[in-house]
mmCIF file of C-alpha atoms in Angstrom:
data_model
loop_
_atom_site.group_PDB
_atom_site.id
_atom_site.type_symbol
_atom_site.label_atom_id
_atom_site.label_comp_id
_atom_site.label_asym_id
_atom_site.label_seq_id
_atom_site.Cartn_x
_atom_site.Cartn_y
_atom_site.Cartn_z
ATOM 1 C CA UNK S 17 -1.696 -19.920 103.036
ATOM 2 C CA UNK S 18 -1.535 -18.642 99.443
ATOM 3 C CA UNK S 19 1.921 -17.175 100.019
ATOM 4 C CA UNK S 20 3.258 -20.475 101.362
ATOM 5 C CA UNK S 21 1.812 -22.483 98.457
ATOM 6 C CA UNK S 22 3.743 -20.433 95.858
ATOM 7 C CA UNK S 23 6.872 -19.867 97.934
ATOM 8 C CA UNK S 24 6.449 -16.094 98.178
ATOM 9 C CA UNK S 25 5.955 -13.706 101.040
ATOM 10 C CA UNK S 26 2.549 -12.114 101.561
ATOM 11 C CA UNK S 27 3.838 -8.566 100.789
ATOM 12 C CA UNK S 28 5.354 -9.838 97.510
ATOM 13 C CA UNK S 29 2.043 -11.400 96.470
ATOM 14 C CA UNK S 30 0.180 -8.194 97.364
ATOM 15 C CA UNK S 31 2.574 -6.142 95.234
ATOM 16 C CA UNK S 32 2.190 -8.536 92.287
ATOM 17 C CA UNK S 33 -1.606 -8.350 92.477
ATOM 18 C CA UNK S 34 -1.462 -4.567 92.715
ATOM 19 C CA UNK S 35 0.684 -4.418 89.554
ATOM 20 C CA UNK S 36 -1.759 -6.687 87.729
ATOM 21 C CA UNK S 37 -4.690 -4.517 88.771
ATOM 22 C CA UNK S 38 -2.795 -1.456 87.585
ATOM 23 C CA UNK S 39 -2.004 -3.092 84.229
ATOM 24 C CA UNK S 40 -5.616 -4.144 83.644
ATOM 25 C CA UNK S 41 -7.117 -0.992 85.102
ATOM 26 C CA UNK S 42 -9.621 -2.949 87.206
ATOM 27 C CA UNK S 43 -9.694 -4.603 90.620
ATOM 28 C CA UNK S 44 -9.157 -8.361 90.433
ATOM 29 C CA UNK S 45 -10.040 -9.109 94.045
ATOM 30 C CA UNK S 46 -13.016 -8.211 96.177
ATOM 31 C CA UNK S 47 -11.500 -7.630 99.620
ATOM 32 C CA UNK S 48 -13.965 -8.243 102.435
ATOM 33 C CA UNK S 49 -13.452 -8.202 106.179
ATOM 34 C CA UNK S 50 -13.322 -11.995 106.425
ATOM 35 C CA UNK S 51 -12.515 -13.263 102.963
ATOM 36 C CA UNK S 52 -11.141 -12.295 99.582
ATOM 37 C CA UNK S 53 -12.991 -13.298 96.400
ATOM 38 C CA UNK S 54 -12.368 -12.797 92.698
ATOM 39 C CA UNK S 55 -14.151 -10.016 90.843
ATOM 40 C CA UNK S 56 -15.598 -10.706 87.382
ATOM 41 C CA UNK S 57 -12.328 -9.434 85.906
ATOM 42 C CA UNK S 58 -10.388 -11.722 88.226
ATOM 43 C CA UNK S 59 -12.471 -14.722 87.220
ATOM 44 C CA UNK S 60 -11.859 -13.993 83.535
ATOM 45 C CA UNK S 61 -8.126 -13.549 84.097
ATOM 46 C CA UNK S 62 -7.918 -16.810 86.053
ATOM 47 C CA UNK S 63 -9.701 -18.631 83.217
ATOM 48 C CA UNK S 64 -7.309 -17.239 80.606
ATOM 49 C CA UNK S 65 -4.296 -18.016 82.791
ATOM 50 C CA UNK S 66 -5.446 -21.615 83.127
ATOM 51 C CA UNK S 67 -5.730 -21.841 79.333
ATOM 52 C CA UNK S 68 -2.192 -20.490 78.914
ATOM 53 C CA UNK S 69 -0.820 -22.968 81.452
ATOM 54 C CA UNK S 70 -2.644 -25.800 79.687
ATOM 55 C CA UNK S 71 -1.090 -24.802 76.351
ATOM 56 C CA UNK S 72 2.379 -24.725 77.923
ATOM 57 C CA UNK S 73 1.745 -28.092 79.556
ATOM 58 C CA UNK S 74 0.639 -29.597 76.243
ATOM 59 C CA UNK S 75 3.672 -28.133 74.464
ATOM 60 C CA UNK S 76 6.029 -29.659 77.024
ATOM 61 C CA UNK S 77 4.275 -33.024 76.754
ATOM 62 C CA UNK S 78 4.439 -32.956 72.950
ATOM 63 C CA UNK S 79 8.128 -32.077 72.913
ATOM 64 C CA UNK S 80 8.954 -34.893 75.344
ATOM 65 C CA UNK S 81 6.546 -37.434 73.838
ATOM 66 C CA UNK S 82 8.666 -40.569 73.424
ATOM 67 C CA UNK S 83 5.761 -42.990 73.940
ATOM 68 C CA UNK S 84 7.509 -44.738 76.839
ATOM 69 C CA UNK S 85 7.825 -42.237 79.665
ATOM 70 C CA UNK S 86 5.639 -39.530 81.117
ATOM 71 C CA UNK S 87 2.578 -39.264 83.323
ATOM 72 C CA UNK S 88 -1.075 -40.086 82.706
ATOM 73 C CA UNK S 89 -3.799 -38.803 85.020
ATOM 74 C CA UNK S 90 -6.693 -41.270 85.115
ATOM 75 C CA UNK S 91 -10.104 -40.657 86.638
ATOM 76 C CA UNK S 92 -12.715 -43.290 87.467
ATOM 77 C CA UNK S 93 -16.046 -43.300 89.218
ATOM 78 C CA UNK S 94 -16.175 -45.179 92.582
ATOM 79 C CA UNK S 95 -18.337 -48.010 91.199
ATOM 80 C CA UNK S 96 -15.657 -48.815 88.602
ATOM 81 C CA UNK S 97 -12.275 -47.882 90.109
ATOM 82 C CA UNK S 98 -11.802 -50.767 92.612
ATOM 83 C CA UNK S 99 -12.930 -53.428 90.157
ATOM 84 C CA UNK S 100 -11.440 -52.456 86.788
ATOM 85 C CA UNK S 101 -8.354 -50.368 87.577
ATOM 86 C CA UNK S 102 -6.166 -52.966 89.361
ATOM 87 C CA UNK S 103 -5.906 -55.284 86.340
ATOM 88 C CA UNK S 104 -5.715 -52.351 83.924
ATOM 89 C CA UNK S 105 -2.885 -50.619 85.797
ATOM 90 C CA UNK S 106 -0.995 -53.891 86.174
ATOM 91 C CA UNK S 107 -1.094 -54.499 82.406
ATOM 92 C CA UNK S 108 -0.017 -50.938 81.693
ATOM 93 C CA UNK S 109 2.850 -51.033 84.202
ATOM 94 C CA UNK S 110 4.140 -54.271 82.684
ATOM 95 C CA UNK S 111 4.324 -52.736 79.210
ATOM 96 C CA UNK S 112 5.449 -49.256 80.289
ATOM 97 C CA UNK S 113 7.499 -49.591 83.484
ATOM 98 C CA UNK S 114 9.003 -46.097 83.139
ATOM 99 C CA UNK S 115 5.618 -44.354 82.937
ATOM 100 C CA UNK S 116 3.651 -43.046 85.905
ATOM 101 C CA UNK S 117 -0.127 -43.254 86.310
ATOM 102 C CA UNK S 118 -1.988 -41.074 88.794
ATOM 103 C CA UNK S 119 -5.522 -42.125 89.775
ATOM 104 C CA UNK S 120 -8.397 -39.929 90.918
ATOM 105 C CA UNK S 121 -11.713 -41.378 92.062
ATOM 106 C CA UNK S 122 -14.744 -39.085 91.886
ATOM 107 C CA UNK S 123 -18.289 -38.718 90.596
ATOM 108 C CA UNK S 124 -19.137 -38.424 86.898
ATOM 109 C CA UNK S 125 -19.964 -34.727 87.217
ATOM 110 C CA UNK S 126 -16.654 -33.823 88.828
ATOM 111 C CA UNK S 127 -14.538 -36.001 86.536
ATOM 112 C CA UNK S 128 -16.213 -34.513 83.445
ATOM 113 C CA UNK S 129 -15.328 -31.007 84.597
ATOM 114 C CA UNK S 130 -11.757 -32.019 85.374
ATOM 115 C CA UNK S 131 -11.430 -33.421 81.852
ATOM 116 C CA UNK S 132 -12.761 -30.183 80.390
ATOM 117 C CA UNK S 133 -10.258 -28.147 82.406
ATOM 118 C CA UNK S 134 -7.354 -30.418 81.483
ATOM 119 C CA UNK S 135 -6.788 -31.585 85.059
ATOM 120 C CA UNK S 136 -6.983 -35.277 84.113
ATOM 121 C CA UNK S 137 -6.219 -37.008 80.805
ATOM 122 C CA UNK S 138 -8.837 -39.754 80.650
ATOM 123 C CA UNK S 139 -11.799 -40.895 82.724
ATOM 124 C CA UNK S 140 -13.651 -44.200 82.935
ATOM 125 C CA UNK S 141 -17.311 -43.527 83.649
ATOM 126 C CA UNK S 142 -20.856 -44.629 82.848
ATOM 127 C CA UNK S 143 -23.384 -43.004 80.540
ATOM 128 C CA UNK S 144 -24.924 -40.495 80.378
ATOM 129 C CA UNK S 145 -22.184 -37.851 80.064
ATOM 130 C CA UNK S 146 -23.642 -34.346 80.070
ATOM 131 C CA UNK S 147 -20.444 -32.334 79.680
ATOM 132 C CA UNK S 148 -20.067 -30.974 76.146
ATOM 133 C CA UNK S 149 -17.069 -31.333 73.841
ATOM 134 C CA UNK S 150 -15.705 -34.528 75.402
ATOM 135 C CA UNK S 151 -14.757 -37.516 73.272
ATOM 136 C CA UNK S 152 -16.775 -40.529 74.455
ATOM 137 C CA UNK S 153 -15.902 -44.112 73.495
ATOM 138 C CA UNK S 154 -18.067 -47.045 74.556
ATOM 139 C CA UNK S 155 -16.089 -49.835 76.223
ATOM 140 C CA UNK S 156 -18.728 -52.393 77.218
ATOM 141 C CA UNK S 157 -22.244 -52.927 78.514
ATOM 142 C CA UNK S 158 -22.526 -54.230 82.060
ATOM 143 C CA UNK S 159 -25.450 -55.954 83.729
ATOM 144 C CA UNK S 160 -26.724 -54.772 87.106
ATOM 145 C CA UNK S 161 -27.526 -57.697 89.382
ATOM 146 C CA UNK S 162 -30.189 -57.778 92.056
ATOM 147 C CA UNK S 163 -28.573 -58.266 95.476
ATOM 148 C CA UNK S 164 -30.512 -59.366 98.553
ATOM 149 C CA UNK S 165 -29.821 -61.074 101.881
ATOM 150 C CA UNK S 166 -28.908 -64.737 101.379
ATOM 151 C CA UNK S 167 -31.957 -65.826 103.360
ATOM 152 C CA UNK S 168 -34.399 -63.542 101.501
ATOM 153 C CA UNK S 169 -37.610 -65.224 100.292
ATOM 154 C CA UNK S 170 -36.886 -64.260 96.682
ATOM 155 C CA UNK S 171 -33.534 -66.069 96.756
ATOM 156 C CA UNK S 172 -35.379 -69.376 96.420
ATOM 157 C CA UNK S 173 -37.314 -68.390 93.287
ATOM 158 C CA UNK S 174 -36.176 -69.840 89.962
ATOM 159 C CA UNK S 175 -36.871 -66.567 88.205
ATOM 160 C CA UNK S 176 -37.092 -63.084 89.685
ATOM 161 C CA UNK S 177 -38.913 -60.419 87.705
ATOM 162 C CA UNK S 178 -39.048 -56.687 88.169
ATOM 163 C CA UNK S 179 -42.613 -57.027 89.442
ATOM 164 C CA UNK S 180 -41.290 -59.109 92.374
ATOM 165 C CA UNK S 181 -39.272 -56.205 93.751
ATOM 166 C CA UNK S 182 -41.728 -53.336 93.206
ATOM 167 C CA UNK S 183 -42.703 -53.041 96.871
ATOM 168 C CA UNK S 184 -39.305 -53.830 98.419
ATOM 169 C CA UNK S 185 -37.184 -51.160 100.127
ATOM 170 C CA UNK S 186 -33.962 -50.242 98.314
ATOM 171 C CA UNK S 187 -30.515 -49.306 99.556
ATOM 172 C CA UNK S 188 -28.909 -46.954 97.018
ATOM 173 C CA UNK S 189 -25.856 -44.797 96.582
ATOM 174 C CA UNK S 190 -26.275 -41.054 97.011
ATOM 175 C CA UNK S 191 -27.869 -39.036 94.231
ATOM 176 C CA UNK S 192 -24.467 -37.804 93.014
ATOM 177 C CA UNK S 193 -23.611 -41.324 91.849
ATOM 178 C CA UNK S 194 -24.741 -42.295 88.357
ATOM 179 C CA UNK S 195 -25.362 -45.903 89.404
ATOM 180 C CA UNK S 196 -28.417 -44.725 91.338
ATOM 181 C CA UNK S 197 -29.685 -43.014 88.194
ATOM 182 C CA UNK S 198 -29.315 -46.281 86.277
ATOM 183 C CA UNK S 199 -31.269 -48.192 88.923
ATOM 184 C CA UNK S 200 -34.039 -45.592 89.135
ATOM 185 C CA UNK S 201 -34.294 -45.337 85.331
ATOM 186 C CA UNK S 202 -34.687 -49.103 85.008
ATOM 187 C CA UNK S 203 -37.358 -49.261 87.718
ATOM 188 C CA UNK S 204 -39.308 -46.428 86.141
ATOM 189 C CA UNK S 205 -39.138 -48.215 82.782
ATOM 190 C CA UNK S 206 -40.873 -51.118 84.541
ATOM 191 C CA UNK S 207 -43.560 -48.723 85.836
ATOM 192 C CA UNK S 208 -42.509 -48.398 89.467
ATOM 193 C CA UNK S 209 -40.450 -46.012 91.567
ATOM 194 C CA UNK S 210 -37.950 -47.681 93.923
ATOM 195 C CA UNK S 211 -38.399 -46.684 97.552
ATOM 196 C CA UNK S 212 -34.910 -45.793 98.799
ATOM 197 C CA UNK S 213 -34.959 -46.108 102.571
ATOM 198 C CA UNK S 214 -31.220 -45.575 102.894
ATOM 199 C CA UNK S 215 -28.512 -43.924 100.804
ATOM 200 C CA UNK S 216 -24.762 -44.140 101.235
ATOM 201 C CA UNK S 217 -21.615 -43.009 99.451
ATOM 202 C CA UNK S 218 -19.822 -46.370 99.202
ATOM 203 C CA UNK S 219 -20.855 -49.441 97.206
ATOM 204 C CA UNK S 220 -19.353 -51.699 99.871
ATOM 205 C CA UNK S 221 -21.647 -50.078 102.439
ATOM 206 C CA UNK S 222 -24.648 -50.745 100.192
ATOM 207 C CA UNK S 223 -23.661 -54.423 100.105
ATOM 208 C CA UNK S 224 -23.254 -54.600 103.884
ATOM 209 C CA UNK S 225 -26.605 -52.912 104.543
ATOM 210 C CA UNK S 226 -28.275 -55.374 102.174
ATOM 211 C CA UNK S 227 -26.674 -58.277 104.041
ATOM 212 C CA UNK S 228 -28.050 -56.844 107.301
ATOM 213 C CA UNK S 229 -31.572 -56.887 105.877
ATOM 214 C CA UNK S 230 -32.043 -53.162 105.293
ATOM 215 C CA UNK S 231 -33.324 -53.721 101.747
ATOM 216 C CA UNK S 232 -32.320 -54.903 98.295
ATOM 217 C CA UNK S 233 -30.233 -53.146 95.647
ATOM 218 C CA UNK S 234 -28.732 -53.488 92.183
ATOM 219 C CA UNK S 235 -24.981 -53.967 91.929
ATOM 220 C CA UNK S 236 -22.656 -53.886 88.887
ATOM 221 C CA UNK S 237 -21.587 -57.355 87.777
ATOM 222 C CA UNK S 238 -17.914 -56.418 88.180
ATOM 223 C CA UNK S 239 -18.486 -55.757 91.902
ATOM 224 C CA UNK S 240 -20.181 -59.131 92.287
ATOM 225 C CA UNK S 241 -17.049 -60.944 91.105
ATOM 226 C CA UNK S 242 -15.048 -59.628 94.042
ATOM 227 C CA UNK S 243 -17.704 -60.298 96.682
ATOM 228 C CA UNK S 244 -16.796 -63.474 98.591
ATOM 229 C CA UNK S 245 -19.443 -62.999 101.277
ATOM 230 C CA UNK S 246 -22.015 -65.760 101.751
ATOM 231 C CA UNK S 247 -24.440 -63.379 103.448
ATOM 232 C CA UNK S 248 -25.663 -61.938 100.140
ATOM 233 C CA UNK S 249 -27.374 -63.503 97.147
ATOM 234 C CA UNK S 250 -26.989 -62.084 93.618
ATOM 235 C CA UNK S 251 -29.491 -62.806 90.873
ATOM 236 C CA UNK S 252 -29.986 -61.766 87.278
ATOM 237 C CA UNK S 253 -33.488 -60.445 86.647
ATOM 238 C CA UNK S 254 -35.650 -62.288 84.135
ATOM 239 C CA UNK S 255 -36.787 -60.439 81.021
ATOM 240 C CA UNK S 256 -35.293 -57.045 80.219
ATOM 241 C CA UNK S 257 -32.211 -56.694 82.379
ATOM 242 C CA UNK S 258 -30.910 -53.509 83.996
ATOM 243 C CA UNK S 259 -27.572 -52.464 82.530
ATOM 244 C CA UNK S 260 -25.166 -49.569 82.390
ATOM 245 C CA UNK S 261 -22.786 -48.517 79.617
ATOM 246 C CA UNK S 262 -19.139 -48.073 80.586
ATOM 247 C CA UNK S 263 -17.229 -45.492 78.562
ATOM 248 C CA UNK S 264 -13.826 -43.853 78.295
ATOM 249 C CA UNK S 265 -13.807 -40.060 77.980
ATOM 250 C CA UNK S 266 -11.110 -37.539 77.173
ATOM 251 C CA UNK S 267 -10.745 -33.959 76.020
ATOM 252 C CA UNK S 268 -9.990 -34.021 72.261
ATOM 253 C CA UNK S 269 -8.798 -30.409 72.407
ATOM 254 C CA UNK S 270 -5.857 -31.346 74.625
ATOM 255 C CA UNK S 271 -2.639 -32.911 73.321
ATOM 256 C CA UNK S 272 -3.027 -36.690 72.954
ATOM 257 C CA UNK S 273 0.317 -38.311 73.751
ATOM 258 C CA UNK S 274 1.534 -41.631 72.380
ATOM 259 C CA UNK S 275 1.524 -42.936 75.944
ATOM 260 C CA UNK S 276 -2.125 -41.955 76.391
ATOM 261 C CA UNK S 277 -3.087 -43.724 73.171
ATOM 262 C CA UNK S 278 -1.282 -46.842 74.402
ATOM 263 C CA UNK S 279 -3.218 -46.595 77.661
ATOM 264 C CA UNK S 280 -6.493 -46.400 75.718
ATOM 265 C CA UNK S 281 -5.533 -49.480 73.698
ATOM 266 C CA UNK S 282 -4.890 -51.489 76.866
ATOM 267 C CA UNK S 283 -8.123 -50.158 78.372
ATOM 268 C CA UNK S 284 -10.105 -51.362 75.329
ATOM 269 C CA UNK S 285 -8.762 -54.883 75.813
ATOM 270 C CA UNK S 286 -9.415 -54.963 79.560
ATOM 271 C CA UNK S 287 -12.725 -56.343 80.775
ATOM 272 C CA UNK S 288 -13.707 -56.932 84.410
#
């Protein structure tokens, strides 16, 4: 598998690794009966090699930086990507038709690490961001709306307060998704812990389960705008409202191309 991925034969790869181990005077691989893993020396060498490749990549990008062509790797969390990216990418493509944008959808934790390692250029996420050394720019504050079945008793109330939903079952995204953290944090600030009877990995599934009467939830306002279903009712909570802060993040230690700066400018002017 490794030989095929680099276009070399297995014996050639084995000889190259042997020469490296001879040069460094230490084994780089731990060879077991079923698998091969990196030794501590191998892990260190891989890290340094990745840094060297990143420097070469940045140098190439800087040399060819004409502000019109090139590639930008964009990351976005699943509760933002389907709602914000289409209009953003359309605007960018109109202004820079010769540029290419690659999109990766993942959780905040994974995207933050990919930014740190230089695997993506910019990510659109929600606070908090725990990864160190990333540049974080606030884009906008977004309200989280209470969603319930259209025929739910609360749907008829003029005002719905946090106290009205204290005892209701919740449908939430899995714990890896920061939206769940935002919901739980808000509920705790109102002195109750939401009872999550079901968790899923897709926001659309949360909406469908709510419509089927499995519970209530809190949904980003941008997702509400695209929901044409009449089986769900969305309401803004009275009093202090649950919100999340949408941010753009990038690695300031990587080369910042003119094209990337143009992308950030368009992103700043794009609202869901």
